[in-house]
């Protein structure tokens, strides 16, 4: 299995190389050059598999010869010791709760698999890595927890100082050790831009930089497993489902696309976004305009004005978009419109979806509620002829202010998170300039 760059100017690489590099040298994002097909016979075995066992079967062809099958199997067992609840909500509606990991975010899933794969490859090569990652809230804590104490890896997490919740922040800043946190007096897009720029800055060419953002293929592939697992559990191997994903950087829904491409019977991929509506507009008009600055919404982990994974979405539909969002070749719009449904959900509609779900006994936080509203709109348009899966990407207790303000309740924290919040915080604050970040890196790593 080889990987190519969305910018088409880099040599093909193996999975190991793509994983350790993060971004391709031409600043594009890596994608597989081919996709395995899981046959109906193979898929018929899935309903009886554990999540970890299914993760092994799905990831194996993508990882190829770089990791022996038994090593991949034990890595998946270690990465996924927690439950993956699927709730039936009636009328063919299902809810997948991806919030049982150590930071109560779906980002734990990919981060934990990726950290273990990276650590294994680095050990084989006697190498070290410095991971730079930008977070709009949940990535940083999932990455920090997944890599905490992993030998040979240092992590720097950048986050927008005033846009992450106290709990989100504490989940990153209380670990210390090999995890360093930088609070930027700006927006998520600034953080993401600094990380991207540091990668191509010759000043840092002596540092073994890598990324753990959703631009890394290692963050993407494990996310295809959600959809194979949910499909198998819901259908018991017969028929299709549609999936509704709350989208920010579009890494999660690219996972769904990959699952579909490999033969998982997913009818539509529903991309629900908040008021950052660049994707639904693009889908409708074929013209892409980023939103600068990104709009602040209740679902703060989705406040992304230019999703990095759109370059991948465009690429798999035979188009080309570069890292700044310029389209050099239009994707096959008709195919894109056939496979995707996308809708933008305002904050008032997000709150209304939280209330409406709660009136049915379903507790959602704002990100899951954007998807819930997306599901309602999708069903209005396309009917309810196949089961629809809504993905809840975080635990409601991570957003106490919103839960209190909208539903008047204060859901209890999962115990692991409660423990993490007791630690001492440490982080460095910088202003929103690349100079300040560059200075921080030079001082910290003595470049
Ligand atoms: C990151 C995040 C998202 C968006 O996921 P993408 O893969 O970036 O599209 C949605 N919900 C929550 C809670 C998140 O943390």
Coordinates of N, CA, C and O in Angstrom, one line a residue, residues 312-387:
X312 N -8.6 16.7 0.9 CA -8.8 15.3 0.7 C -10.1 15.0 0.0 O -10.2 14.2 -0.9
X313 N -11.2 15.6 0.5 CA -12.5 15.4 -0.1 C -12.5 15.7 -1.5 O -12.9 15.0 -2.4
X314 N -11.9 16.9 -1.9 CA -11.8 17.3 -3.3 C -11.0 16.3 -4.1 O -11.3 15.9 -5.2
X315 N -9.9 15.9 -3.5 CA -9.0 14.9 -4.2 C -9.6 13.6 -4.5 O -9.4 13.1 -5.6
X316 N -10.4 13.1 -3.6 CA -11.0 11.7 -3.9 C -12.1 11.8 -4.9 O -12.6 10.8 -5.4
X317 N -12.6 13.1 -5.2 CA -13.5 13.3 -6.3 C -12.8 13.9 -7.5 O -13.4 14.6 -8.3
X318 N -11.5 13.5 -7.6 CA -10.8 13.9 -8.8 C -10.5 15.3 -9.0 O -10.3 15.8 -10.2
X319 N -10.5 16.1 -8.0 CA -10.2 17.5 -8.1 C -8.9 17.8 -7.4 O -8.2 16.9 -6.9
X320 N -8.5 19.1 -7.3 CA -7.3 19.4 -6.6 C -7.5 20.7 -5.9 O -7.8 21.8 -6.5
X321 N -7.3 20.7 -4.5 CA -7.4 21.9 -3.7 C -6.1 22.0 -3.0 O -5.6 21.0 -2.4
X322 N -5.4 23.2 -3.0 CA -4.2 23.3 -2.3 C -4.4 23.6 -0.8 O -5.5 23.8 -0.4
X323 N -3.3 23.8 0.0 CA -3.4 24.0 1.4 C -4.0 25.3 1.8 O -4.5 25.4 2.9
X324 N -4.1 26.3 0.9 CA -4.7 27.5 1.3 C -6.2 27.6 0.8 O -6.8 28.6 0.9
X325 N -6.6 26.5 0.2 CA -8.0 26.4 -0.2 C -8.3 26.9 -1.6 O -9.5 27.0 -2.0
X326 N -7.2 27.0 -2.4 CA -7.4 27.4 -3.8 C -7.7 26.1 -4.6 O -7.0 25.1 -4.4
X327 N -8.7 26.1 -5.4 CA -9.1 25.0 -6.2 C -8.4 25.0 -7.6 O -8.6 26.0 -8.3
X328 N -7.5 24.1 -7.8 CA -6.8 24.0 -9.1 C -7.5 23.2 -10.1 O -7.4 23.3 -11.3
X329 N -8.3 22.2 -9.6 CA -9.1 21.4 -10.5 C -10.4 21.1 -9.8 O -10.4 20.6 -8.6
X330 N -11.5 21.4 -10.4 CA -12.8 21.1 -9.8 C -13.0 19.6 -9.6 O -12.7 18.8 -10.4
X331 N -13.6 19.3 -8.4 CA -13.9 17.9 -8.2 C -15.2 17.5 -9.0 O -15.8 18.4 -9.6
X332 N -15.5 16.3 -9.1 CA -16.7 15.8 -9.8 C -17.9 16.2 -8.9 O -18.3 15.5 -8.0
X333 N -18.5 17.4 -9.2 CA -19.5 17.9 -8.3 C -20.8 17.1 -8.2 O -21.4 16.9 -7.1
X334 N -21.1 16.5 -9.3 CA -22.4 15.6 -9.3 C -22.2 14.4 -8.4 O -23.1 14.1 -7.6
X335 N -21.0 13.8 -8.5 CA -20.7 12.7 -7.6 C -20.7 13.1 -6.1 O -21.3 12.4 -5.3
X336 N -20.1 14.2 -5.9 CA -20.0 14.7 -4.5 C -21.4 15.0 -4.0 O -21.7 14.6 -2.9
X337 N -22.2 15.6 -4.8 CA -23.6 15.9 -4.4 C -24.5 14.7 -4.2 O -25.4 14.6 -3.5
X338 N -24.1 13.6 -5.0 CA -24.9 12.4 -4.9 C -24.5 11.7 -3.5 O -25.4 11.1 -2.9
X339 N -23.3 11.8 -3.1 CA -22.8 11.0 -1.9 C -23.0 11.8 -0.6 O -23.3 11.2 0.4
X340 N -22.9 13.1 -0.7 CA -22.9 14.0 0.5 C -24.3 14.8 0.6 O -24.8 15.2 -0.4
X341 N -24.7 14.9 1.8 CA -25.7 15.9 2.1 C -25.1 16.8 3.2 O -24.4 16.3 4.1
X342 N -25.2 18.1 3.1 CA -24.6 19.0 4.1 C -25.5 20.1 4.4 O -26.2 20.7 3.6
X343 N -25.5 20.5 5.7 CA -26.3 21.5 6.2 C -25.7 22.3 7.3 O -24.9 21.7 8.1
X344 N -26.0 23.6 7.4 CA -25.4 24.4 8.4 C -26.4 24.7 9.5 O -27.5 25.1 9.2
X345 N -26.0 24.5 10.7 CA -26.9 24.6 11.9 C -26.5 25.8 12.7 O -25.4 25.8 13.2
X346 N -27.5 26.7 12.9 CA -27.2 27.9 13.7 C -27.2 27.5 15.2 O -27.6 26.5 15.6
X347 N -26.7 28.5 16.0 CA -26.7 28.2 17.4 C -28.1 28.0 18.0 O -28.3 27.1 18.8
X348 N -29.1 28.9 17.6 CA -30.4 28.7 18.1 C -31.0 27.3 17.7 O -31.6 26.6 18.5
X349 N -30.7 26.8 16.5 CA -31.1 25.5 16.0 C -30.4 24.4 16.8 O -31.0 23.3 17.0
X350 N -29.1 24.6 17.1 CA -28.4 23.7 17.9 C -29.0 23.5 19.3 O -29.3 22.4 19.8
X351 N -29.4 24.6 19.9 CA -30.0 24.6 21.2 C -31.4 23.9 21.1 O -31.8 23.1 22.0
X352 N -32.1 24.2 20.0 CA -33.4 23.6 19.9 C -33.3 22.1 19.7 O -34.1 21.3 20.2
X353 N -32.3 21.7 19.0 CA -32.0 20.2 18.8 C -31.7 19.5 20.1 O -32.1 18.4 20.4
X354 N -30.9 20.2 21.0 CA -30.6 19.7 22.3 C -31.9 19.5 23.1 O -32.1 18.5 23.7
X355 N -32.8 20.5 23.0 CA -34.0 20.4 23.8 C -34.9 19.3 23.2 O -35.5 18.5 24.0
X356 N -35.0 19.3 21.9 CA -35.9 18.3 21.3 C -35.4 16.9 21.6 O -36.2 16.0 21.9
X357 N -34.1 16.6 21.5 CA -33.6 15.3 21.8 C -33.8 15.0 23.3 O -34.3 13.9 23.6
X358 N -33.6 16.0 24.1 CA -33.7 15.7 25.6 C -35.2 15.4 25.9 O -35.4 14.6 26.8
X359 N -36.1 16.0 25.2 CA -37.5 15.7 25.4 C -37.8 14.2 25.1 O -38.8 13.7 25.6
X360 N -37.0 13.6 24.3 CA -37.1 12.2 24.0 C -36.2 11.3 24.9 O -36.0 10.1 24.7
X361 N -35.5 12.0 25.9 CA -34.6 11.3 26.8 C -33.2 11.1 26.3 O -32.4 10.3 26.8
X362 N -32.9 11.8 25.2 CA -31.5 11.6 24.6 C -30.7 12.9 24.9 O -31.0 14.0 24.5
X363 N -29.6 12.7 25.7 CA -28.8 13.8 26.1 C -27.7 14.0 25.1 O -26.9 13.2 24.9
X364 N -27.7 15.3 24.6 CA -26.7 15.6 23.6 C -26.0 16.9 24.0 O -26.6 17.8 24.6
X365 N -24.7 17.0 23.7 CA -24.0 18.3 23.9 C -24.0 19.0 22.5 O -24.5 18.4 21.5
X366 N -23.5 20.2 22.4 CA -23.7 21.0 21.2 C -23.2 20.4 19.9 O -23.9 20.5 18.9
X367 N -22.1 19.6 19.9 CA -21.6 19.1 18.7 C -22.5 18.0 18.2 O -22.9 17.9 17.0
X368 N -22.9 17.1 19.1 CA -23.9 16.0 18.7 C -25.2 16.6 18.3 O -25.9 16.1 17.5
X369 N -25.6 17.8 18.9 CA -26.8 18.4 18.6 C -26.8 19.0 17.2 O -27.9 18.9 16.5
X370 N -25.7 19.5 16.7 CA -25.6 19.9 15.3 C -25.9 18.7 14.4 O -26.6 18.8 13.4
X371 N -25.3 17.6 14.8 CA -25.6 16.4 14.0 C -27.1 15.9 14.0 O -27.7 15.5 13.1
X372 N -27.6 16.1 15.2 CA -29.0 15.7 15.4 C -29.9 16.5 14.5 O -30.8 16.0 13.8
X373 N -29.7 17.8 14.5 CA -30.5 18.7 13.7 C -30.2 18.3 12.2 O -31.1 18.3 11.4
X374 N -28.9 18.0 11.9 CA -28.6 17.6 10.5 C -29.4 16.4 10.1 O -29.9 16.3 9.0
X375 N -29.5 15.4 11.0 CA -30.3 14.2 10.8 C -31.8 14.6 10.5 O -32.4 14.0 9.6
X376 N -32.3 15.5 11.3 CA -33.7 15.8 11.1 C -33.9 16.4 9.7 O -34.9 16.1 8.9
X377 N -33.0 17.3 9.3 CA -33.1 18.0 7.9 C -32.9 16.9 6.8 O -33.5 17.0 5.8
X378 N -31.9 16.0 7.1 CA -31.6 15.0 6.0 C -32.9 14.1 5.8 O -33.2 13.8 4.7
X379 N -33.5 13.8 6.9 CA -34.7 12.9 6.8 C -35.9 13.6 6.2 O -36.7 13.0 5.5
X380 N -36.0 15.0 6.4 CA -37.0 15.7 5.7 C -36.8 15.7 4.2 O -37.7 15.5 3.4
X381 N -35.5 15.8 3.8 CA -35.2 15.8 2.4 C -35.3 14.4 1.7 O -35.8 14.2 0.7
X382 N -34.7 13.4 2.4 CA -34.5 12.1 1.8 C -35.3 11.0 2.3 O -35.2 9.9 1.9
X383 N -36.2 11.4 3.3 CA -37.1 10.3 3.8 C -36.3 9.5 4.8 O -35.1 9.7 5.1
X384 N -37.0 8.5 5.4 CA -36.4 7.7 6.5 C -36.4 6.2 6.0 O -36.6 5.3 6.8
X385 N -36.0 6.0 4.8 CA -36.1 4.6 4.3 C -34.9 3.8 4.7 O -35.0 2.6 4.6
X386 N -33.9 4.4 5.2 CA -32.8 3.5 5.8 C -32.5 4.0 7.2 O -32.6 5.2 7.5
X387 N -31.9 3.2 8.1 CA -31.5 3.6 9.4 C -30.5 4.8 9.3 O -29.7 4.8 8.4

